[in-house]
CSV table of C-alpha atoms and ligand atoms in Angstrom, one decimal:
chain,number,residue,atom,x,y,z
A,1,MET,CA,4.3,9.1,20.1
A,2,THR,CA,3.0,6.0,18.4
A,3,VAL,CA,3.8,6.0,14.7
A,4,PHE,CA,2.0,4.1,12.0
A,5,LEU,CA,3.7,3.7,8.6
A,6,ASP,CA,1.9,2.4,5.6
A,7,PHE,CA,4.0,-0.1,3.6
A,8,ASP,CA,3.3,0.1,-0.2
A,9,GLY,CA,4.1,3.5,-1.5
A,10,VAL,CA,5.6,4.7,1.8
A,11,ILE,CA,8.3,2.1,2.7
A,12,CYS,CA,8.3,0.0,-0.5
A,13,ASP,CA,7.8,0.7,-4.1
A,14,SER,CA,6.1,-2.5,-5.1
A,15,VAL,CA,4.3,-1.4,-8.2
A,16,LEU,CA,6.3,-3.7,-10.5
A,17,GLU,CA,5.4,-6.7,-8.2
A,18,ALA,CA,1.8,-5.6,-8.2
A,19,TYR,CA,1.9,-5.3,-12.0
A,20,VAL,CA,3.3,-8.7,-12.6
A,21,SER,CA,1.2,-10.5,-10.0
A,22,SER,CA,-2.1,-8.9,-11.0
A,23,TRP,CA,-1.3,-9.5,-14.7
A,24,ILE,CA,-0.9,-13.2,-14.0
A,25,ALA,CA,-4.0,-13.2,-11.7
A,26,TRP,CA,-6.2,-11.5,-14.3
A,27,HIS,CA,-5.1,-13.3,-17.5
A,28,ARG,CA,-4.1,-16.7,-16.3
A,29,VAL,CA,-6.1,-17.3,-13.1
A,30,ILE,CA,-9.4,-15.5,-13.9
A,31,CYS,CA,-9.6,-15.5,-17.7
A,32,ALA,CA,-7.6,-18.7,-18.2
A,33,GLU,CA,-5.7,-17.3,-21.2
A,34,GLN,CA,-2.3,-15.8,-21.7
A,35,PRO,CA,-1.7,-13.0,-24.2
A,36,ALA,CA,1.5,-13.5,-26.2
A,37,ALA,CA,2.7,-10.0,-25.6
A,38,VAL,CA,2.3,-7.3,-23.0
A,39,PRO,CA,1.9,-3.8,-24.7
A,40,LEU,CA,4.1,-1.3,-23.0
A,41,VAL,CA,1.3,1.2,-23.1
A,42,GLU,CA,-0.7,-1.0,-20.8
A,43,ARG,CA,2.1,-1.0,-18.2
A,44,ARG,CA,2.4,2.8,-18.4
A,45,LEU,CA,-1.4,3.1,-17.9
A,46,PHE,CA,-1.2,0.7,-14.9
A,47,TYR,CA,1.5,2.9,-13.3
A,48,SER,CA,-0.4,6.0,-13.9
A,49,TYR,CA,-3.6,4.6,-12.3
A,50,ARG,CA,-1.6,3.4,-9.2
A,51,PRO,CA,-2.8,6.3,-7.0
A,52,PHE,CA,-6.4,4.9,-7.2
A,53,ILE,CA,-5.5,1.6,-5.7
A,54,ARG,CA,-6.1,0.6,-2.0
A,55,ASN,CA,-5.5,-3.1,-1.9
A,56,GLY,CA,-4.4,-6.2,-3.8
A,57,GLN,CA,-7.7,-7.0,-5.5
A,58,ASP,CA,-8.0,-3.5,-6.9
A,59,PHE,CA,-4.9,-4.2,-9.0
A,60,VAL,CA,-6.6,-7.1,-10.6
A,61,LEU,CA,-9.6,-5.0,-11.4
A,62,LEU,CA,-7.2,-2.4,-12.9
A,63,GLN,CA,-5.8,-5.1,-15.3
A,64,ARG,CA,-9.4,-5.8,-16.4
A,65,LEU,CA,-10.3,-2.2,-16.9
A,66,ILE,CA,-7.1,-1.5,-18.9
A,67,GLY,CA,-7.8,-4.5,-21.1
A,68,GLN,CA,-11.3,-3.3,-21.7
A,69,GLY,CA,-10.0,0.2,-22.7
A,70,VAL,CA,-11.7,1.9,-19.8
A,71,THR,CA,-10.2,5.3,-19.0
A,72,ILE,CA,-10.1,6.2,-15.3
A,73,SER,CA,-9.9,9.9,-14.4
A,74,SER,CA,-10.9,10.1,-10.8
A,75,GLN,CA,-11.1,8.2,-7.5
A,76,GLN,CA,-14.8,8.6,-7.5
A,77,GLN,CA,-15.1,7.0,-10.9
A,78,PHE,CA,-12.9,4.1,-9.8
A,79,ASP,CA,-15.0,3.6,-6.6
A,80,ARG,CA,-18.2,3.6,-8.7
A,81,ILE,CA,-16.7,0.8,-10.8
A,82,LEU,CA,-15.8,-1.1,-7.6
A,83,ASP,CA,-19.4,-0.8,-6.4
A,84,GLN,CA,-20.7,-2.1,-9.7
A,85,VAL,CA,-18.3,-5.0,-9.7
A,86,GLY,CA,-19.4,-6.0,-6.2
A,87,GLU,CA,-17.8,-7.6,-3.2
A,88,ASP,CA,-18.1,-11.2,-4.3
A,89,GLU,CA,-16.2,-10.6,-7.5
A,90,MET,CA,-13.6,-8.5,-5.7
A,91,GLN,CA,-13.0,-11.3,-3.2
A,92,ARG,CA,-12.4,-13.6,-6.2
A,93,TYR,CA,-9.8,-11.2,-7.5
A,94,ARG,CA,-8.3,-11.1,-4.0
A,95,ARG,CA,-8.0,-14.9,-3.9
A,96,ALA,CA,-6.5,-14.8,-7.4
A,97,ILE,CA,-3.7,-12.3,-6.7
A,98,TYR,CA,-2.8,-13.9,-3.4
A,99,SER,CA,-2.6,-17.4,-4.9
A,100,VAL,CA,-0.3,-16.0,-7.6
A,101,ARG,CA,1.9,-14.4,-4.9
A,102,GLU,CA,2.1,-17.6,-3.1
A,103,GLU,CA,3.1,-19.5,-6.2
A,104,LEU,CA,5.7,-16.9,-7.2
A,105,LEU,CA,7.2,-16.9,-3.7
A,106,ARG,CA,7.5,-20.7,-3.9
A,107,HIS,CA,8.9,-21.0,-7.5
A,108,ASP,CA,10.5,-17.6,-8.1
A,109,ARG,CA,11.3,-16.2,-4.7
A,110,ASP,CA,14.3,-14.1,-5.6
A,111,GLY,CA,12.5,-12.7,-8.6
A,112,TRP,CA,9.4,-11.8,-6.6
A,113,LEU,CA,11.5,-10.1,-3.9
A,114,ARG,CA,13.5,-8.1,-6.4
A,115,ARG,CA,10.3,-6.6,-7.8
A,116,ASN,CA,9.7,-5.0,-4.3
A,117,ARG,CA,12.1,-2.1,-3.9
A,118,ILE,CA,12.5,-0.3,-0.5
A,119,TYR,CA,12.9,3.4,-1.0
A,120,PRO,CA,16.5,4.2,-0.2
A,121,HIS,CA,15.8,7.2,2.0
A,122,VAL,CA,13.3,5.1,4.0
A,123,ARG,CA,15.8,2.2,4.2
A,124,ASP,CA,18.3,4.5,5.9
A,125,GLU,CA,15.9,4.8,8.8
A,126,LEU,CA,14.4,1.3,9.1
A,127,ASP,CA,17.0,-0.3,11.3
A,128,TRP,CA,16.5,2.5,13.8
A,129,LEU,CA,12.7,2.5,13.5
A,130,ALA,CA,12.7,-1.3,13.9
A,131,GLN,CA,14.0,-0.8,17.5
A,132,ARG,CA,11.3,1.7,18.4
A,133,ASP,CA,8.6,-0.1,20.4
A,134,ARG,CA,5.8,2.2,19.3
A,135,CYS,CA,6.5,2.3,15.6
A,136,TYR,CA,4.2,0.0,13.6
A,137,ILE,CA,3.8,-0.9,9.9
A,138,LEU,CA,0.0,-0.8,9.1
A,139,SER,CA,-0.9,-2.1,5.7
A,140,THR,CA,-3.7,-3.7,3.6
A,141,LYS,CA,-1.0,-6.2,2.5
A,142,LYS,CA,-0.6,-9.5,4.3
A,143,ALA,CA,1.9,-9.3,7.1
A,144,ALA,CA,3.8,-12.3,5.9
A,145,TYR,CA,4.7,-10.7,2.6
A,146,ILE,CA,5.9,-7.5,4.4
A,147,SER,CA,8.1,-9.6,6.6
A,148,GLU,CA,9.6,-11.4,3.6
A,149,ILE,CA,10.4,-8.2,1.8
A,150,LEU,CA,12.0,-6.6,4.9
A,151,ALA,CA,14.0,-9.7,5.7
A,152,ALA,CA,15.3,-9.9,2.1
A,153,ASP,CA,16.8,-6.4,2.7
A,154,ALA,CA,18.2,-7.5,6.1
A,155,VAL,CA,15.7,-5.4,8.1
A,156,GLU,CA,14.9,-7.1,11.4
A,157,TRP,CA,11.5,-5.7,12.0
A,158,PRO,CA,9.6,-7.5,14.9
A,159,PRO,CA,6.6,-9.4,13.4
A,160,GLN,CA,4.2,-8.2,16.2
A,161,ARG,CA,4.7,-4.6,14.9
A,162,ILE,CA,3.5,-5.4,11.4
A,163,LEU,CA,-0.3,-5.0,11.3
A,164,SER,CA,-2.4,-6.2,8.4
A,165,THR,CA,-5.9,-4.6,8.1
A,166,GLU,CA,-7.5,-7.8,6.7
A,167,GLY,CA,-10.3,-5.7,5.3
A,168,ARG,CA,-10.8,-3.5,8.3
A,169,ALA,CA,-10.4,0.3,8.4
A,170,LYS,CA,-6.9,1.5,9.4
A,171,LEU,CA,-8.3,4.1,11.7
A,172,SER,CA,-10.2,1.5,13.8
A,173,ILE,CA,-7.0,-0.5,14.2
A,174,ILE,CA,-5.0,2.6,15.2
A,175,GLY,CA,-7.8,3.5,17.8
A,176,GLU,CA,-7.8,0.0,19.3
A,177,LEU,CA,-4.1,-0.2,19.5
A,178,LEU,CA,-3.8,3.2,21.2
A,179,SER,CA,-6.4,2.4,23.8
A,180,ALA,CA,-4.9,-1.0,24.5
A,181,ASP,CA,-1.5,0.8,25.1
A,182,GLY,CA,-3.1,3.6,27.1
A,183,GLN,CA,-1.9,6.2,24.5
A,184,GLN,CA,-3.7,9.3,23.3
A,185,SER,CA,-1.8,10.4,20.2
A,186,ALA,CA,-0.3,9.0,17.1
A,187,ALA,CA,1.2,9.9,13.7
A,188,PHE,CA,0.0,8.2,10.6
A,189,VAL,CA,2.1,8.2,7.4
A,190,GLU,CA,0.3,7.2,4.1
A,191,ASP,CA,0.4,7.6,0.4
A,192,GLN,CA,-3.4,7.2,0.1
A,193,PRO,CA,-5.4,10.1,1.8
A,194,ASP,CA,-8.6,8.0,1.9
A,195,HIS,CA,-7.2,6.2,4.9
A,196,PHE,CA,-7.1,9.5,6.8
A,197,PRO,CA,-10.1,10.7,8.8
A,198,SER,CA,-12.6,12.7,6.7
A,199,SER,CA,-13.1,16.3,7.6
A,200,ASN,CA,-16.2,15.7,9.7
A,201,GLN,CA,-15.0,12.5,11.3
A,202,ARG,CA,-14.4,12.7,15.1
A,203,LEU,CA,-11.7,10.5,16.7
A,204,ASP,CA,-11.2,9.8,20.4
A,205,PHE,CA,-7.5,10.3,20.0
A,206,ASP,CA,-5.1,12.8,18.5
A,207,LEU,CA,-3.9,11.9,15.0
A,208,LYS,CA,-1.3,13.7,13.0
A,209,CYS,CA,-1.5,12.7,9.3
A,210,TYR,CA,1.3,12.9,6.8
A,211,LEU,CA,1.0,12.2,3.1
A,212,VAL,CA,4.4,11.2,1.5
A,213,ARG,CA,5.3,13.0,-1.7
A,214,TRP,CA,7.3,10.1,-3.1
A,215,GLY,CA,4.5,7.5,-3.3
A,216,TYR,CA,1.9,7.1,-6.0
A,217,VAL,CA,0.1,10.3,-5.1
A,218,GLN,CA,-2.1,12.5,-7.2
A,219,GLN,CA,-1.2,16.1,-7.7
A,220,GLN,CA,-4.5,17.4,-6.3
A,221,TRP,CA,-3.8,15.5,-3.0
A,222,LEU,CA,-0.7,17.6,-2.2
A,223,ASP,CA,-2.7,20.6,-1.0
A,224,ASN,CA,-5.2,19.6,1.6
A,225,PRO,CA,-5.6,21.1,5.1
A,226,ARG,CA,-6.5,17.7,6.6
A,227,TYR,CA,-2.9,16.5,6.5
A,228,SER,CA,0.7,17.6,6.0
A,229,THR,CA,2.9,16.4,3.2
A,230,ILE,CA,6.5,15.2,3.5
A,231,ALA,CA,9.3,15.1,1.0
A,232,GLU,CA,12.1,12.5,0.9
A,233,ASN,CA,14.6,14.6,2.8
A,234,GLN,CA,12.0,15.3,5.6
A,235,PHE,CA,11.3,11.6,6.4
A,236,GLY,CA,14.4,10.9,8.5
A,237,PRO,CA,14.2,14.1,10.7
A,238,LEU,CA,10.4,13.7,11.1
A,239,MET,CA,10.8,10.1,12.3
A,240,ARG,CA,13.5,11.1,14.7
A,241,ARG,CA,11.2,13.7,16.1
A,242,LEU,CA,8.1,11.5,16.3
A,243,ALA,CA,9.4,8.1,17.2
A,244,ASP,CA,12.2,8.9,19.5
B,1,LIG,MG1,0.1,2.7,0.3
């Protein structure tokens, strides 16, 4: 079976990297000012809002909302704010965070890499998965960053099996890849259920969806008939069953 693994929140805990990069992007690049101190409470809030995030630019918006004292209580509320902010402004945030990442990788490469931690129970399986021809990483993150993070942990994952959405829906990419490979079924492992098909969505392939319990997931996401959930100790056995 073809397996698609999300990166952030499934393979890698990159919330610290996202916090630092988006903080610099919002304060230094967008607002052109730098607060003298970072209140710990802001960082805690950022971590607690992590489940609402779908891509890099969302982190920058999150910095802005926390700075403005906006309380976020649901995905719907966050998405309404995204709509109000608009695509042009979000693209500005995207350029800002990616320029910061480029700069950090150039000037503080080791520090940047250290802020991305591969989950140990996933790391145990990665060398084996890297050799499975039909196991892909599918992420909203740029493929080059994923390659860097994996290489820093000595994972030799073929670059052609790291897919970046570049703004497209993950399900479209899965569908195209399956039809190009003449395959009918896939497994999709995520920490953000919005990437899964909605209950009335029809696909022309079989898709088994798994929500990981170790990522930045909300409690109410854990009980939903649209997908299964997997705990840390289930990841290895599940991969052996699906990807072998
Ligand atoms: Mg994720």
